[in-house]
Short mmCIF file of C-alpha atoms in Angstrom, two decimals:
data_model
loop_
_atom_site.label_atom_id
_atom_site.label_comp_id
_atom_site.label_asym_id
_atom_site.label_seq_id
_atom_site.Cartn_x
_atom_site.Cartn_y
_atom_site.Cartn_z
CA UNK K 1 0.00 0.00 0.00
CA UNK K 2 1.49 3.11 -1.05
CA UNK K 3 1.82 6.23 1.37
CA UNK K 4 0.20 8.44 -0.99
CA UNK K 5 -3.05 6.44 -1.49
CA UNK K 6 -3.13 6.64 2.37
CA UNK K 7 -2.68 10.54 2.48
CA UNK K 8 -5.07 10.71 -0.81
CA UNK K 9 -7.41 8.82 1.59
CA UNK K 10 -7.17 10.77 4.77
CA UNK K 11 -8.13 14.07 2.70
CA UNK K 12 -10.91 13.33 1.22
CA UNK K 13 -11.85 11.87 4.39
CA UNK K 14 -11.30 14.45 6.46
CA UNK K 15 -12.95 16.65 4.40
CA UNK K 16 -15.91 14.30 4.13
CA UNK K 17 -15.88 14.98 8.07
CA UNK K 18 -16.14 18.39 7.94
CA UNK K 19 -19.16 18.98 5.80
CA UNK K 20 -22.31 18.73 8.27
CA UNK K 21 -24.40 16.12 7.26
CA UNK K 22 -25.52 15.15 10.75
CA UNK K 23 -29.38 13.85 11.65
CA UNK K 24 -31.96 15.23 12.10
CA UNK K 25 -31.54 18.58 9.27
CA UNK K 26 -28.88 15.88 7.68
CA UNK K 27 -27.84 18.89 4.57
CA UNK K 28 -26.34 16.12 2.44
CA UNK K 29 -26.77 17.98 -0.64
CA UNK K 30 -23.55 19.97 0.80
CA UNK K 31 -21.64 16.14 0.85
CA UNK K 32 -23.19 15.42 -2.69
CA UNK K 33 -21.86 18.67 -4.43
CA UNK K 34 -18.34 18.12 -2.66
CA UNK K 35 -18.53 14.45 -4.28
CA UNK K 36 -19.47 15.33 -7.38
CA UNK K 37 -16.81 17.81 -7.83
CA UNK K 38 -14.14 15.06 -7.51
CA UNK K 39 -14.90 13.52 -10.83
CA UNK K 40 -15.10 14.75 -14.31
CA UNK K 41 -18.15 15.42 -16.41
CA UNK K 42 -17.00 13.63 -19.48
CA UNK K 43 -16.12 10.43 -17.97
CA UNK K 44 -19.28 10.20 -15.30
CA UNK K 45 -22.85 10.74 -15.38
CA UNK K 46 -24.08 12.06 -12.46
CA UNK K 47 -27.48 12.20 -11.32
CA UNK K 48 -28.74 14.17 -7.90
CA UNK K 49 -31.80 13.36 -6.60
CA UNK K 50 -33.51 16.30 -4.63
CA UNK K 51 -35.74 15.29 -1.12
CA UNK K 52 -36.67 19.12 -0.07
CA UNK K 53 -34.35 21.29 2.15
CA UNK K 54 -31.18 20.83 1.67
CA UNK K 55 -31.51 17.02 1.33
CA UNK K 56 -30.12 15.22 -1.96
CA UNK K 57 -28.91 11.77 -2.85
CA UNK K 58 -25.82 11.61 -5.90
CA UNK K 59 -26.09 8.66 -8.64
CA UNK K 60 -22.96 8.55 -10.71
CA UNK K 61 -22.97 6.35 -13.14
CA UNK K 62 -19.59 4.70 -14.65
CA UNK K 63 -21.76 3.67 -17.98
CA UNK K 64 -20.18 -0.53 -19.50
CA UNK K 65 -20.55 -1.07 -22.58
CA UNK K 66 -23.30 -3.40 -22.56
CA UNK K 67 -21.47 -6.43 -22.33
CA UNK K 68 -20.99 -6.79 -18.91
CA UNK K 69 -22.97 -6.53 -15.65
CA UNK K 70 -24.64 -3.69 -13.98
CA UNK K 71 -23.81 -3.18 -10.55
CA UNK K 72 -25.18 -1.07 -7.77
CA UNK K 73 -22.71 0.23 -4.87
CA UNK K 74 -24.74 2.24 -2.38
CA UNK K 75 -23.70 4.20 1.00
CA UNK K 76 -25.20 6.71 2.79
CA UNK K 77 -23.94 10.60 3.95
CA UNK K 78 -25.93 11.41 6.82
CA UNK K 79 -24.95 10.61 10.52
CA UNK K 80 -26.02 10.64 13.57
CA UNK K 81 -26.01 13.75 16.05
CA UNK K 82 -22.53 14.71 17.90
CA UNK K 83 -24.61 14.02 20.90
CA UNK K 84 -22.89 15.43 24.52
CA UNK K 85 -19.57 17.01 22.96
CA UNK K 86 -18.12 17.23 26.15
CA UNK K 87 -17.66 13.61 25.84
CA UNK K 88 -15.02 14.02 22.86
CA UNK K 89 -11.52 14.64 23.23
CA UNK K 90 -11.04 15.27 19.95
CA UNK K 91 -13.73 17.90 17.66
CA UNK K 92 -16.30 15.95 15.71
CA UNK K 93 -16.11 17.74 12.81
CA UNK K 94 -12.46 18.71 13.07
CA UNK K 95 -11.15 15.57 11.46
CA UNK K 96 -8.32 15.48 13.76
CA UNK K 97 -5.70 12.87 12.55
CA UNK K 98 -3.41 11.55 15.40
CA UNK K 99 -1.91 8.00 15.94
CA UNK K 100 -2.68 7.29 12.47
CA UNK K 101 -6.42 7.58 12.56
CA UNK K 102 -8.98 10.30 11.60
CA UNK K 103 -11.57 11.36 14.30
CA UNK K 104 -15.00 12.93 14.08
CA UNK K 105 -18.67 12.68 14.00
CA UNK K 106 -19.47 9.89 10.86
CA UNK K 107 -15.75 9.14 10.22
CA UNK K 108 -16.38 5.09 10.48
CA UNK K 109 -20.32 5.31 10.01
CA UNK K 110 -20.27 6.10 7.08
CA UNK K 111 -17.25 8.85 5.45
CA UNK K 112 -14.83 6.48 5.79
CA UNK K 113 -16.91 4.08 3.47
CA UNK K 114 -17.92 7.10 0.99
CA UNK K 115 -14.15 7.61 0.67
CA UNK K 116 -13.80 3.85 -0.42
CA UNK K 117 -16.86 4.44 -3.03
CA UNK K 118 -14.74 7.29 -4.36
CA UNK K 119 -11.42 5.78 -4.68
CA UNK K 120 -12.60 2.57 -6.46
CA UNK K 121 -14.79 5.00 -8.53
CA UNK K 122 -11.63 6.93 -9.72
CA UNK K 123 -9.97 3.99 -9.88
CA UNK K 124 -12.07 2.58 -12.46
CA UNK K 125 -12.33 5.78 -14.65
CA UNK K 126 -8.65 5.95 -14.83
CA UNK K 127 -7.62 2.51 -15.36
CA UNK K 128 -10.24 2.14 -18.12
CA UNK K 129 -11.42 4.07 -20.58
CA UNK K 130 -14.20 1.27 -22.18
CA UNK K 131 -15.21 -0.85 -18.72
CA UNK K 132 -17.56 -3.78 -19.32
CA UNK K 133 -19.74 -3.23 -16.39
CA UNK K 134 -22.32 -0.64 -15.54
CA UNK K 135 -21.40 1.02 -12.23
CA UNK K 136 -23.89 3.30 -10.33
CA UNK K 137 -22.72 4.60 -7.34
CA UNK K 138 -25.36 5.71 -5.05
CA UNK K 139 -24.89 8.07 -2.40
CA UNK K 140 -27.82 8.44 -0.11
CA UNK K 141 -29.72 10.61 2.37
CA UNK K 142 -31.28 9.70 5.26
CA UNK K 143 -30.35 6.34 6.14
CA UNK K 144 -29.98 6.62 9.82
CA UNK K 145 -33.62 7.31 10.19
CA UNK K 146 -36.31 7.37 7.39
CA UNK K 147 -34.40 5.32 4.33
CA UNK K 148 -35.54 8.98 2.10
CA UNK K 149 -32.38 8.32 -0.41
CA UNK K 150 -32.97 4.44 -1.07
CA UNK K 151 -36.79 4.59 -1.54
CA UNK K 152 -36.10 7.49 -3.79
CA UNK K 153 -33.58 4.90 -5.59
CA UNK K 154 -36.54 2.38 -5.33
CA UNK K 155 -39.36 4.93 -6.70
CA UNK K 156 -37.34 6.43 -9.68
CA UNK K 157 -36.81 3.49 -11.03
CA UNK K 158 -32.78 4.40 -10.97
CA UNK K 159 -31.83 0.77 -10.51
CA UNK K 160 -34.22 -1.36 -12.24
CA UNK K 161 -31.55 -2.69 -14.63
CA UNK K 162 -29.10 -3.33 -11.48
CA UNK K 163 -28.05 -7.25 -10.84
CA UNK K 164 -26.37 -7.49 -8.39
CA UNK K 165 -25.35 -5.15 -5.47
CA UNK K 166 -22.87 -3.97 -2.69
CA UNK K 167 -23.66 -1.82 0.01
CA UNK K 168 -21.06 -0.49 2.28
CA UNK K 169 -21.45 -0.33 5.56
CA UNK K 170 -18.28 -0.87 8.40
CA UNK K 171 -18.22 -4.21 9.18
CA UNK K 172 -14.26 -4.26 10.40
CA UNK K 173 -13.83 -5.84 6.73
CA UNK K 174 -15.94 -8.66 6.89
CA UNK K 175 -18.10 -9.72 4.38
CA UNK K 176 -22.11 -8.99 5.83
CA UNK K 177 -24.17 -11.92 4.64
CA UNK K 178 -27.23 -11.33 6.56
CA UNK K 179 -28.90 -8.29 8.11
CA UNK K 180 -31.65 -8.03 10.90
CA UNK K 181 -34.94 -6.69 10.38
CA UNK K 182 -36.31 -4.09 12.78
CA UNK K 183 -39.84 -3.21 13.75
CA UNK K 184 -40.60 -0.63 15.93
CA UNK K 185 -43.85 -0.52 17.69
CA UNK K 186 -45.69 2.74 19.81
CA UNK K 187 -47.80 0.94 22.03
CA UNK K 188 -50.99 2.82 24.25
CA UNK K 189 -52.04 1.22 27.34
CA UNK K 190 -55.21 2.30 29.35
CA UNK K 191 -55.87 0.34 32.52
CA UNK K 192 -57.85 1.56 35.87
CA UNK K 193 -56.24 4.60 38.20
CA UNK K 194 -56.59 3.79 41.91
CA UNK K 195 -54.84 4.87 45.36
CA UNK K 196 -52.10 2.98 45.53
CA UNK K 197 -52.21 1.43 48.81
CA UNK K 198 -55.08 -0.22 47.12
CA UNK K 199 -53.22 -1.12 43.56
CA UNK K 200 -55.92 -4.29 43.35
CA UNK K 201 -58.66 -1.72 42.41
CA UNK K 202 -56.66 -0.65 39.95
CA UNK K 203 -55.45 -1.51 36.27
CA UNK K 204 -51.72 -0.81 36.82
CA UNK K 205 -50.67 0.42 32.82
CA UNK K 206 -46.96 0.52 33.14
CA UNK K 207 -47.56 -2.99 34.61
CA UNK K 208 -49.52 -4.00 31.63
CA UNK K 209 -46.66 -2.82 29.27
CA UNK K 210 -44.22 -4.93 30.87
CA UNK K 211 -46.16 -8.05 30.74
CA UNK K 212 -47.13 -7.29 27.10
CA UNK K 213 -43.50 -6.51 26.03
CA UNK K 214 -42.51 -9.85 27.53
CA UNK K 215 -45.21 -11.99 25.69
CA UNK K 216 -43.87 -10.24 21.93
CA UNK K 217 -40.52 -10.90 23.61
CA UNK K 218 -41.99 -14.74 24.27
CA UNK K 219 -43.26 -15.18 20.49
CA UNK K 220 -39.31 -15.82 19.65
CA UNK K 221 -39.00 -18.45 22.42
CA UNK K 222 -38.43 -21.50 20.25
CA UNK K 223 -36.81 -19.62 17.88
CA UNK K 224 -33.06 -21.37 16.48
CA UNK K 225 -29.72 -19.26 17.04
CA UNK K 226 -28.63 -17.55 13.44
CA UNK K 227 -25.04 -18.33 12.87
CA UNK K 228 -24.21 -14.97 12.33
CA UNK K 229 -26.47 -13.10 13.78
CA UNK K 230 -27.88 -14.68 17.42
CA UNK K 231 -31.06 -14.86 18.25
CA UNK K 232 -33.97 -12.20 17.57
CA UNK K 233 -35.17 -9.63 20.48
CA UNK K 234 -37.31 -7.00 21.61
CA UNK K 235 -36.44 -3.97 23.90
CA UNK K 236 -38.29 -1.42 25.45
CA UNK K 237 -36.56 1.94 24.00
CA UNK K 238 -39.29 4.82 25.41
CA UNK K 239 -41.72 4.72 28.16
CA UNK K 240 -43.94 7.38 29.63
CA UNK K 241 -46.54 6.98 32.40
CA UNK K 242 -47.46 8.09 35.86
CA UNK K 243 -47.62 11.19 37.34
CA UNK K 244 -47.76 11.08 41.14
CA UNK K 245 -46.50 8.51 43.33
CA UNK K 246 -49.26 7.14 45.28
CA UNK K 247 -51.44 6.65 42.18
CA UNK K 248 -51.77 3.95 39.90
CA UNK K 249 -51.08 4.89 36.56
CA UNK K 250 -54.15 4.88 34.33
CA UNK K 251 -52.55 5.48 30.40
CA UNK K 252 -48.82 5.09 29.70
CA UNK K 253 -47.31 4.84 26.06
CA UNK K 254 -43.57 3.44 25.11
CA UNK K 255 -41.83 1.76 21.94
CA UNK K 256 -40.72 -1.39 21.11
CA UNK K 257 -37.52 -2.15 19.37
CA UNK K 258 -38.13 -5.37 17.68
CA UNK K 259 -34.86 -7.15 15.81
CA UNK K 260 -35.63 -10.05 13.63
CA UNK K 261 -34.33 -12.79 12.04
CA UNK K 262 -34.27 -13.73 8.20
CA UNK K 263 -36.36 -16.66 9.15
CA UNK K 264 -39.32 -14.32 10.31
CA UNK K 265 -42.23 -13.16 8.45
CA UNK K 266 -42.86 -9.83 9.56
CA UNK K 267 -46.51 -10.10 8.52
CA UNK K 268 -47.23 -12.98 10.28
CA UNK K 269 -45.21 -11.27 13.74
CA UNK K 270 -47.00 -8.20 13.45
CA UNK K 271 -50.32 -10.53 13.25
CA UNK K 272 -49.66 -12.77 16.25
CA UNK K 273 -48.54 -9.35 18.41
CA UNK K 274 -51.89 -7.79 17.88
CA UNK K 275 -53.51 -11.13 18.60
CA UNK K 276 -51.25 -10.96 22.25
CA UNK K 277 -52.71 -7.46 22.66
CA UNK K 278 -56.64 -8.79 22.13
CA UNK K 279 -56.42 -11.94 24.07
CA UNK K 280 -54.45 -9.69 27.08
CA UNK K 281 -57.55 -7.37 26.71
CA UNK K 282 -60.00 -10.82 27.26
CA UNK K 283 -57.92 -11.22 30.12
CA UNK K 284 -58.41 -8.35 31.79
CA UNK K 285 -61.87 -6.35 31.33
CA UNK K 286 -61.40 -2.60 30.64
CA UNK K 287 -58.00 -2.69 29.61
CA UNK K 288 -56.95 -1.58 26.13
CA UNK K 289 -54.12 -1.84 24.59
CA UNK K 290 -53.41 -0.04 21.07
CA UNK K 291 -50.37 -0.92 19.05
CA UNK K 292 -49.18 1.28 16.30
CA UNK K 293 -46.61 -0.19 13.75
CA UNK K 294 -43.61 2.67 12.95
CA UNK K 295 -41.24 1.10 11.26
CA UNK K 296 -41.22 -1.98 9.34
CA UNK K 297 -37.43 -2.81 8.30
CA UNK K 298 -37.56 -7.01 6.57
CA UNK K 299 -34.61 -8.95 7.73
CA UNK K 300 -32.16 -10.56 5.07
CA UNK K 301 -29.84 -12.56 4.02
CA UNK K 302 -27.77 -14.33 1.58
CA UNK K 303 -25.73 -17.67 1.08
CA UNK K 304 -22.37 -18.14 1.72
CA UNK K 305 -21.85 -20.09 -1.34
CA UNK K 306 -24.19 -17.88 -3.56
CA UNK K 307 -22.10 -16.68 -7.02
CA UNK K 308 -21.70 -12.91 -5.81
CA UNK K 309 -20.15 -14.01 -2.39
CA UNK K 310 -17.88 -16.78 -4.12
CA UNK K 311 -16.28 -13.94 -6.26
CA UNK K 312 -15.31 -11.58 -3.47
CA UNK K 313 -14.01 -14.52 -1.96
CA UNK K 314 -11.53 -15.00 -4.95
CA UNK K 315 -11.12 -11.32 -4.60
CA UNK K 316 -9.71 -11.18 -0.99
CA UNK K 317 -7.84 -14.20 -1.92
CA UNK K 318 -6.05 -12.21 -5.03
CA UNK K 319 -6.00 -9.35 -2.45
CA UNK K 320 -4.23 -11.22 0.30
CA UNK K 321 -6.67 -10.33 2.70
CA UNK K 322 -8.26 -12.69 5.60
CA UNK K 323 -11.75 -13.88 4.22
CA UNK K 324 -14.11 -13.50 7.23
CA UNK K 325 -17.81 -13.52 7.35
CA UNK K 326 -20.54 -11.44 9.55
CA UNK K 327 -23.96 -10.88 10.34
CA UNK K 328 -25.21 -7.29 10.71
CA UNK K 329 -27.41 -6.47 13.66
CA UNK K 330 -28.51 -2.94 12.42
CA UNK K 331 -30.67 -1.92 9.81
CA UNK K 332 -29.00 -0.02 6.75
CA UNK K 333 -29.90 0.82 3.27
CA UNK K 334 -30.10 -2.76 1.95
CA UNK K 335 -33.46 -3.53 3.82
CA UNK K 336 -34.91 -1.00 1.50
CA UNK K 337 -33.01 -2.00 -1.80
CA UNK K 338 -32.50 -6.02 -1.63
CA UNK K 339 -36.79 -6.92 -1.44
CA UNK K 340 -37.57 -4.22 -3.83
CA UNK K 341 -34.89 -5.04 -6.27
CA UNK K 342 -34.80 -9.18 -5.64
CA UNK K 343 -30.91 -9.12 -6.24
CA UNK K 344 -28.35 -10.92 -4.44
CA UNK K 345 -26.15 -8.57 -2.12
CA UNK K 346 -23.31 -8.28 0.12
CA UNK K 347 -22.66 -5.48 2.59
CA UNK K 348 -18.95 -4.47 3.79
CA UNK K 349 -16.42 -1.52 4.40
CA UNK K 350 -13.78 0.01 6.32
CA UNK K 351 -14.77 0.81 9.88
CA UNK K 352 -15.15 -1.55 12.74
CA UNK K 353 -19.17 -1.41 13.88
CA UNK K 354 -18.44 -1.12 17.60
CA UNK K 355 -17.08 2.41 17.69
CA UNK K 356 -19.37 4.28 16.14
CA UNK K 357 -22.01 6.00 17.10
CA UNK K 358 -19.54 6.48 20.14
CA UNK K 359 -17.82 10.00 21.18
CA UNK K 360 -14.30 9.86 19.33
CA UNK K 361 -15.48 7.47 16.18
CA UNK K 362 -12.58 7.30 13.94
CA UNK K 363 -11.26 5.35 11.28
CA UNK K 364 -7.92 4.31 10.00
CA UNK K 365 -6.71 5.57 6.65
CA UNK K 366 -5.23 1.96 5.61
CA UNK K 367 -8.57 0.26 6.17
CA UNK K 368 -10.75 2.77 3.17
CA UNK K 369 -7.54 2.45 0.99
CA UNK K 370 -7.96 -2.05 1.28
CA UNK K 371 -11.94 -1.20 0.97
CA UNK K 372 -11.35 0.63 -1.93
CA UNK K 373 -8.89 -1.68 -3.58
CA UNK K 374 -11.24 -4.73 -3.32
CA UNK K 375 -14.29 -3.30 -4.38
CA UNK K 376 -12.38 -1.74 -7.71
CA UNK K 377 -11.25 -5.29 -8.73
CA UNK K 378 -14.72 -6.56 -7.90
CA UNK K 379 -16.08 -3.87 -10.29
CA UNK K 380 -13.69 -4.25 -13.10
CA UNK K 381 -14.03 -8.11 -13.12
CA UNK K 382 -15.59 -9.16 -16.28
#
């Protein structure tokens, strides 16, 4: 690995850092245009999609000459929020660089992966003036929360030649086979206020929440351990309820955070969770319990031995690198694109997935430069 594709690396990087794009306002149009400029008009179509405000998702399209594959590489620009900064040591959007790693807000999750895209993207247009394959690199909005860039991906019909595709993500260089589902749930309870020093007059609702989160957490109980990915679960994330202490609380309202397995059928979950919520209502007269579905995220997942995953296999092997597998526990862009497009997928990058979203998320330069290097000689493989 040359020094200079490190240092070539670390600037774009860092300057990837410094543009905003954080949740909730996100402003990736600003990370778009600074994207865009790094590549030439005549050798790359590029394509911005506009979502309102200054919200935008970049297509640029490396166009084959129809003799090869299309392919779809997409990663996302937004991040999350800085959070309490007097929890960094170093400035989250300074892109400090010390002991040969890059710090701020979104430099793992998901500039240091955006850097990759770019590198293999200019390494393609410069190693070959005629490639075989189609190439669309997609750069997205809105992951984190609402998935705004890939439905718009979805809706424009932008990919609907695409067959196969890659979406990065840090995964500590591991190849993602598999990728939980998430459903979140806002859940209303109304039970029966009482004194409590007499709580069995009363409907307790923050009782009643409990008992209901552990029956949805119950519907996984015979559930088998995923290789990759353990077992499903459910978590209560936001609870509200109560306002005095020696009364029973009537109403209370929280969320579920549901992760899932590619063996579940979300439909046939969310069907067997309002069924829990009726027959708890049977059991108990007067209660009610109202369950609201907010987010609906399908789980998937892909074979080890499937064609796609076989040839960046071969890749790493030519590459020199340690093939290693993993499961992904988060939700990301490809639980939008992979049931809407029906085409097989990996997801991998630079980055390792338990430091970010922490104070002080970095990245090493090294890491986006092997990124990079594998997914150009995936891309250019005929």
């Amino acid at each position: 690995m040359e020094p200079n594709e490190i240092r070539r690396a670390a600037e774009i990087l860092k300057q990837l850092v410094r543009i905003r794009t954080a949740q909730p306002l996100g402003d990736e149009r600003d990370a778009a245009l600074y994207i865009a400029s790094l590549f030439p008009e005549e050798r790359i179509g590029k394509q911005f999609i506009e979502h309102g405000g200054n919200r935008a998702s970049l297509i640029l399209t490396l166009q084959g000459d129809g003799t090869g594959r299309s392919i779809a590489v997409a990663g996302h620009m937004d991040t999350i929020t800085v959070g309490d900064a007097g929890l960094w040591t170093h400035s989250p959007f300074g892109a400090e660089e010390a002991d040969g790693c890059v710090f701020g807000r979104g430099a793992s999750d998901m500039k240091g992966g955006l850097t990759s895209m770019i590198l293999a993207a200019r390494s393609l247009m410069e190693r070959d003036a005629s490639p075989k394959n189609t190439v669309r690199f997609c750069f997205t909005a809105d992951e984190e929360v609402g998935g705004t860039g890939a439905k718009a991906l979805i809706g424009g019909g932008y990919l609907s030649d695409v067959e196969e595709l890659v979406v990065v993500k840090p995964t500590g260089e591991k190849i993602g086979l598999s990728e939980k589902g998430a459903i979140w749930l806002r859940v209303r309870v109304r039970g029966k206020s009482s004194h409590a020093a007499m709580p069995e007059s009363g409907t307790n609702a923050l009782t009643i929440f409990f008992a209901f989160s552990d029956r949805v957490r119950g519907l996984f109980g015979t559930e088998r351990k995923h290789d990759l990915l353990g077992r499903s679960s459910c978590t209560v994330t936001t609870l509200r309820g109560g306002e005095t202490p020696n009364v029973v609380p009537e109403c209370c309202e929280g969320t579920l955070d549901i992760r899932t397995l590619p063996s579940v059928d979300h439909d046939a979950l969310l069907s067997d969770i309002d069924a829990t919520a009726q027959e708890m209502e049977r059991e108990t007269p007067g209660l009610r319990i109202s369950v609201e579905l907010t987010n609906n995220r399908p789980p998937i997942g892909m074979d080890e031995g499937a064609p796609l995953v076989r040839t960046f296999r071969s890749v790493y092997a030519a590459q020199g690198l340690p093939w290693k597998t993993c499961g992904v526990r988060y939700f990301t862009d490809a639980s939008v694109l992979v049931p809407s497009l029906g085409v097989p997928f990996v997801i991998f990058g630079p980055g390792d997935e338990s430091f970010f979203h922490q104070p002080d998320e970095y990245i090493r330069p090294e890491s986006i430069v092997r990124i990079a290097d594998v997914l150009a000689a995936y891309l250019a493989l005929r």
